[in-house]
PDB file of C-alpha atoms in Angstrom:
ATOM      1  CA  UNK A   9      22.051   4.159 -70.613  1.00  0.00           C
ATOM      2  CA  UNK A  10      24.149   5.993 -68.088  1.00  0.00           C
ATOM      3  CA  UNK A  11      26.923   3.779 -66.255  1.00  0.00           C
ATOM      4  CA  UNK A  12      26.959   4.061 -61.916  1.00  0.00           C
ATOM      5  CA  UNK A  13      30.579   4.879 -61.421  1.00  0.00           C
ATOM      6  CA  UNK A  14      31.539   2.578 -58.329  1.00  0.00           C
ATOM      7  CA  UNK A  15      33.579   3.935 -55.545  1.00  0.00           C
ATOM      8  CA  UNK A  16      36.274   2.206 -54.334  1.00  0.00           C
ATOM      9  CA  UNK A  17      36.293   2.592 -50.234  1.00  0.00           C
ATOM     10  CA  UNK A  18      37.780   0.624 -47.567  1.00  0.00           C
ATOM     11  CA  UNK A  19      35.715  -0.773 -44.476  1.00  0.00           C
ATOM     12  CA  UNK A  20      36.124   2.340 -42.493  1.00  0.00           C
ATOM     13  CA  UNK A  21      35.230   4.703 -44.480  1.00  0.00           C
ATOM     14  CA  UNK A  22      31.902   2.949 -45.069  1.00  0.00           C
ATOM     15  CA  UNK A  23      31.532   2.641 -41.384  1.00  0.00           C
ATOM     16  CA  UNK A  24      32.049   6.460 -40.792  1.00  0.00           C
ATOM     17  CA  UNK A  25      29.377   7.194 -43.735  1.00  0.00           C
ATOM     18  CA  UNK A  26      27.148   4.685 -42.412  1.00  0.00           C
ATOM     19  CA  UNK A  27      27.572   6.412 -38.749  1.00  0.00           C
ATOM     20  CA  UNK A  28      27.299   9.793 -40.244  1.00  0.00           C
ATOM     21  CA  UNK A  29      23.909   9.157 -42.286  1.00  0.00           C
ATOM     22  CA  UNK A  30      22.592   7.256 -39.277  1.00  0.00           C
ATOM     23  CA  UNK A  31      23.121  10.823 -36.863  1.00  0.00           C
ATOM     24  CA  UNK A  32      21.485  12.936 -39.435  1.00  0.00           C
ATOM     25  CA  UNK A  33      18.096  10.619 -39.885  1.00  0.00           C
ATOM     26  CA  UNK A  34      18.241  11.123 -36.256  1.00  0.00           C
ATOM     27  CA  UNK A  35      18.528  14.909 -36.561  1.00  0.00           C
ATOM     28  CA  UNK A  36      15.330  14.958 -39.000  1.00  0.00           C
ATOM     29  CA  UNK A  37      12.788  15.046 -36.421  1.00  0.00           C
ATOM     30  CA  UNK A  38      14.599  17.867 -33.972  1.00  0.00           C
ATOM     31  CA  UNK A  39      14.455  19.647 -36.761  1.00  0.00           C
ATOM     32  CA  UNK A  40      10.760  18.926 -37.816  1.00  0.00           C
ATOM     33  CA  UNK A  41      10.036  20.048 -34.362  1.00  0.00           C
ATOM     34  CA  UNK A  42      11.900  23.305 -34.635  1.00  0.00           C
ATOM     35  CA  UNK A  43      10.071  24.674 -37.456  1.00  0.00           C
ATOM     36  CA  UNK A  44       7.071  23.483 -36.027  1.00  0.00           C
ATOM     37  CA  UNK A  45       8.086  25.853 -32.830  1.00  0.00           C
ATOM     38  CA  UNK A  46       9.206  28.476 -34.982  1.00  0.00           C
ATOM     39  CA  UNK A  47       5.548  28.431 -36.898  1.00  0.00           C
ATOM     40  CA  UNK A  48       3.457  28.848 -33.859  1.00  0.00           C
ATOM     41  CA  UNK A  49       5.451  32.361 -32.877  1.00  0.00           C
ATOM     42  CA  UNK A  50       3.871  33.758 -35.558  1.00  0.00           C
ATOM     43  CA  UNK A  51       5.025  35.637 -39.358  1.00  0.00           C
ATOM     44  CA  UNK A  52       6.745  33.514 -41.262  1.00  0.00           C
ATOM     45  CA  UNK A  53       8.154  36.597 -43.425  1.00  0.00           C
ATOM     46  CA  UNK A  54      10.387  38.105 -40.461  1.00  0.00           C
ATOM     47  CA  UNK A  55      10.702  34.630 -38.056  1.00  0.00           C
ATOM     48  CA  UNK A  56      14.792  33.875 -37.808  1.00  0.00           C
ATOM     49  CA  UNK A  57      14.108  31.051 -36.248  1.00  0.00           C
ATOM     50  CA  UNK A  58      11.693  29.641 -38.389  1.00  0.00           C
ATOM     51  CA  UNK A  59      14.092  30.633 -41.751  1.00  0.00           C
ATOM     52  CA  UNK A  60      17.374  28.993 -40.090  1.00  0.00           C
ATOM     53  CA  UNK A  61      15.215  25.898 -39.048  1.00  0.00           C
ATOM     54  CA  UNK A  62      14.355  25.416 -42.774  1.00  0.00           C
ATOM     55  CA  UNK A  63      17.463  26.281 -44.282  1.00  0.00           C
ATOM     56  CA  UNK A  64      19.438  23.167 -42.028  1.00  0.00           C
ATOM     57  CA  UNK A  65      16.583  20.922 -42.785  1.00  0.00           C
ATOM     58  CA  UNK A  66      17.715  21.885 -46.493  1.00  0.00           C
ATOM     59  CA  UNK A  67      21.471  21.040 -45.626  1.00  0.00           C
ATOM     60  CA  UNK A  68      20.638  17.712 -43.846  1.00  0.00           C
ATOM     61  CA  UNK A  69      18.148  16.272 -46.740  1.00  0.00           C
ATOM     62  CA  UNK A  70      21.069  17.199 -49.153  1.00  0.00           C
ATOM     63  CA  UNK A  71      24.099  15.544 -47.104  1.00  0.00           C
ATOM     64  CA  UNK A  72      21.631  12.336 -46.512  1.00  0.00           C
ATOM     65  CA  UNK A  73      21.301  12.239 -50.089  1.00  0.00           C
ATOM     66  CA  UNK A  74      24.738  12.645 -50.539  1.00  0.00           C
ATOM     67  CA  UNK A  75      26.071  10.084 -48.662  1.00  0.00           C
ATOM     68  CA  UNK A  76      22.815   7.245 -49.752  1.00  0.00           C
ATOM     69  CA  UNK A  77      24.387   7.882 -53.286  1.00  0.00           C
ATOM     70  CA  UNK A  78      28.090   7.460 -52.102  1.00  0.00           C
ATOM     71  CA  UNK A  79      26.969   4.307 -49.896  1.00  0.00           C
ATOM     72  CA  UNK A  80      24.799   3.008 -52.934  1.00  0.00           C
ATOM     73  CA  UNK A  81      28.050   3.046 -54.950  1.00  0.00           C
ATOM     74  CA  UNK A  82      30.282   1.921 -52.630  1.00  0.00           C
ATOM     75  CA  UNK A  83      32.864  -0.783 -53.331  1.00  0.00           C
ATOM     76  CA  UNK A  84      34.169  -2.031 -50.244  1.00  0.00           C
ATOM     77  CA  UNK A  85      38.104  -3.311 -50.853  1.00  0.00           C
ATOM     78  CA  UNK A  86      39.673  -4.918 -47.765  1.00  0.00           C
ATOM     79  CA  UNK A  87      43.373  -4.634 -48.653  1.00  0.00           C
ATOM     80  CA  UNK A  88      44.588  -7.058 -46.336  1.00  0.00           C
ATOM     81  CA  UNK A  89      42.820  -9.731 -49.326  1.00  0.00           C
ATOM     82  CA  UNK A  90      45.205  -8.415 -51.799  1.00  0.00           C
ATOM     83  CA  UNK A  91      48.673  -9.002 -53.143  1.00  0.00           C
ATOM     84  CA  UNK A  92      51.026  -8.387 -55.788  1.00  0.00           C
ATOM     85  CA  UNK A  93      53.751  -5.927 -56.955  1.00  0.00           C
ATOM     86  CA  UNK A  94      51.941  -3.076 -58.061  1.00  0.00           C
ATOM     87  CA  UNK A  95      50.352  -0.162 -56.149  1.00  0.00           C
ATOM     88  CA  UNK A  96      46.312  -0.215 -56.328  1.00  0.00           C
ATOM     89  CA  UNK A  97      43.544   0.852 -54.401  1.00  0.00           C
ATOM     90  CA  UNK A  98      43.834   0.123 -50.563  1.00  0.00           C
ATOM     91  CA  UNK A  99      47.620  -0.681 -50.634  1.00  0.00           C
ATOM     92  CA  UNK A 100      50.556   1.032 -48.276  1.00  0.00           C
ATOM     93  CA  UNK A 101      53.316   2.317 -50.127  1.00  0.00           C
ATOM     94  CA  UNK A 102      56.565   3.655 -48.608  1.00  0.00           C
ATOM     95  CA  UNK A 103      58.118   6.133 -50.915  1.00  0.00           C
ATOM     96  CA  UNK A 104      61.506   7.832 -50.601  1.00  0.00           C
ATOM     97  CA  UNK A 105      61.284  11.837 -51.112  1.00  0.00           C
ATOM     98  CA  UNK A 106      64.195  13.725 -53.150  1.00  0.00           C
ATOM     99  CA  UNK A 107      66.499  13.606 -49.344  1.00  0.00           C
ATOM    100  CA  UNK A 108      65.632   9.652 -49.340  1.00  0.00           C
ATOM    101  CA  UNK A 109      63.535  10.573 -46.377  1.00  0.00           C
ATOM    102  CA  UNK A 110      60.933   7.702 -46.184  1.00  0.00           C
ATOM    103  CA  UNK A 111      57.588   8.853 -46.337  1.00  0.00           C
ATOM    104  CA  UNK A 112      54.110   6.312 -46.555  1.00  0.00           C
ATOM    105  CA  UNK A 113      50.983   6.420 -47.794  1.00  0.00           C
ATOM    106  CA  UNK A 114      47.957   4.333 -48.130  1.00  0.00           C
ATOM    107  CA  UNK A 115      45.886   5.320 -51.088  1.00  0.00           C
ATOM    108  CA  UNK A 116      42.513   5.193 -50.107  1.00  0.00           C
ATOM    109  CA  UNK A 117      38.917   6.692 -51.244  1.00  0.00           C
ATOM    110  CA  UNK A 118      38.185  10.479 -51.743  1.00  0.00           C
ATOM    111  CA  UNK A 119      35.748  10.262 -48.681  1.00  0.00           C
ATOM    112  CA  UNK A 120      38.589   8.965 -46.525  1.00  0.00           C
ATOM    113  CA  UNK A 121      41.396  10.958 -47.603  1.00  0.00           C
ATOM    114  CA  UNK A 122      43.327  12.572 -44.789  1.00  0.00           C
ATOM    115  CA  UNK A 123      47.114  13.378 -45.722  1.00  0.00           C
ATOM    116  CA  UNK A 124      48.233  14.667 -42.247  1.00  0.00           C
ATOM    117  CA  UNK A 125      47.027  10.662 -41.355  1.00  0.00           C
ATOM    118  CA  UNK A 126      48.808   9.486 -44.562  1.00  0.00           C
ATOM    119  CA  UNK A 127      46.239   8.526 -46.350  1.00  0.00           C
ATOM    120  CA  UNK A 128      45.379   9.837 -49.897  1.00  0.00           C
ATOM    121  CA  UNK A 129      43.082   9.714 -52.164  1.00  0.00           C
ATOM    122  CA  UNK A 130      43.380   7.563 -54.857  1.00  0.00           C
ATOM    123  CA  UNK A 131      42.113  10.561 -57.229  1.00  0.00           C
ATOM    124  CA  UNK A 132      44.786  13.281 -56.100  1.00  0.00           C
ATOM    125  CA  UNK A 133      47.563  13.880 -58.490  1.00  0.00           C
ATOM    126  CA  UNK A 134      49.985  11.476 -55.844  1.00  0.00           C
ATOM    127  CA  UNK A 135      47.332   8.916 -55.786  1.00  0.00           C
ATOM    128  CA  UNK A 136      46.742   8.679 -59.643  1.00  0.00           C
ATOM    129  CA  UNK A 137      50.906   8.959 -60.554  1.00  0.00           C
ATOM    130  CA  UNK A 138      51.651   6.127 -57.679  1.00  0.00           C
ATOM    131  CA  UNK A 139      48.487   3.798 -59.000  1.00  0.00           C
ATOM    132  CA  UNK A 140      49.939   0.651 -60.951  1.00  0.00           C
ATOM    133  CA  UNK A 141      53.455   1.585 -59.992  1.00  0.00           C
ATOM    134  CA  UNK A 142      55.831  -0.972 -58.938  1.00  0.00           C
ATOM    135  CA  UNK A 143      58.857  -1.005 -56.476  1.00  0.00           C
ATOM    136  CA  UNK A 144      62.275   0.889 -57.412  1.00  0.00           C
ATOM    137  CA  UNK A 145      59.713   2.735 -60.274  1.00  0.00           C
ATOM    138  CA  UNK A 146      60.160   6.299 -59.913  1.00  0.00           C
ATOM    139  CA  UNK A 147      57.118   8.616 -59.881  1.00  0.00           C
ATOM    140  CA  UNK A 148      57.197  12.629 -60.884  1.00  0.00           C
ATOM    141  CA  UNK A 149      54.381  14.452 -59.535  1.00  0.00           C
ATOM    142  CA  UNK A 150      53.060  18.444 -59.600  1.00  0.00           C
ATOM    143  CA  UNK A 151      51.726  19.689 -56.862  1.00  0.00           C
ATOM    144  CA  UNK A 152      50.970  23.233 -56.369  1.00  0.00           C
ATOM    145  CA  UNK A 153      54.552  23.530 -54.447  1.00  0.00           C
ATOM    146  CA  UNK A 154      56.468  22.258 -57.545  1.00  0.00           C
ATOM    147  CA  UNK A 155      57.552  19.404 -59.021  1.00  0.00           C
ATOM    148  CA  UNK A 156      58.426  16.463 -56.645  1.00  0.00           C
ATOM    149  CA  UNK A 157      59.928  13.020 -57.494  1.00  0.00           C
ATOM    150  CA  UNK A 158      59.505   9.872 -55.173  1.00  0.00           C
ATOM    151  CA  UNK A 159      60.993   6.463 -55.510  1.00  0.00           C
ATOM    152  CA  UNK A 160      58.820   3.319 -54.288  1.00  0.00           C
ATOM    153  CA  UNK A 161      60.639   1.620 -51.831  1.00  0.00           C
ATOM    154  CA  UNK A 162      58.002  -0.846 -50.739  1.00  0.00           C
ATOM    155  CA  UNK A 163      54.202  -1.908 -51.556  1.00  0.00           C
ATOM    156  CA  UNK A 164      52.135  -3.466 -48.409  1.00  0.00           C
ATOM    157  CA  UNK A 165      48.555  -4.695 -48.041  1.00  0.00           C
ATOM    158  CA  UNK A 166      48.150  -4.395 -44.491  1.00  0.00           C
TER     159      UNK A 166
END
């Protein structure tokens, strides 16, 4: 029997998923309507209208799908409930680049990742060399830049 791979998410990021699938079932009937309106001009075969209608009625039932499986898998983490000294899921950790320029990063779920914001995914190759880390550890990582080292200089939950 197949296993339902959980994902890991804060609070927000449920919220936004929750938001988003709640604007597209609310996008289902405009478009019901507009391949209805399409239909009554006539020929299917050569009706734009009527083809592009269809085809975002095809996009919409496959992102609400989408995001019903990623919200049926969810695992909301608040980080603020957890502690310790290693880096997990949800935690803030302040790393010092190769010209001990400080630079932070919460990891958080693929849905939520957003680097220019500073937060990454738990699942990029940062994310999976900082996971289970502790302070003064140093992490290598490749990127498609190079090779870059870090050194953890501090671990939040915040």
């Amino acid at each position: 029997m197949a296993t339902v791979e959980k994902m890991p998410m804060l609070a927000e990021g449920y919220d936004k998923l929750t938001a988003e699938l709640k604007r597209l079932k609310e996008e289902r009937p405009l478009i019901v309507d507009a391949i209805e309106e399409a239909r009554a001009h006539g020929d299917l075969s050569e009706n734009a209208e009527y083809h592009a209608a269809k085809e975002r009625q095809g996009q919409i039932e496959a992102q609400i799908a989408d995001i019903e499986d990623k919200l049926s898998r969810a695992q909301v983490i608040d980080p603020t409930t957890l502690s310790g000294d290693k880096v997990v899921f949800g935690a803030t950790v302040t790393l010092l680049d190769e010209d001990d320029k400080p630079v932070r990063y919460q990891i958080v779920g693929q849905t939520e990742a957003d680097a220019s914001a500073g937060r990454i995914s738990y699942n990029s190759p940062l994310g999976r060399a900082l996971i289970g880390r502790r302070i003064e550890d140093e992490v290598e990582v490749t990127v498609p830049s190079g090779d870059r080292y870090y050194l953890i200089s501090k671990i939040e939950f915040i």
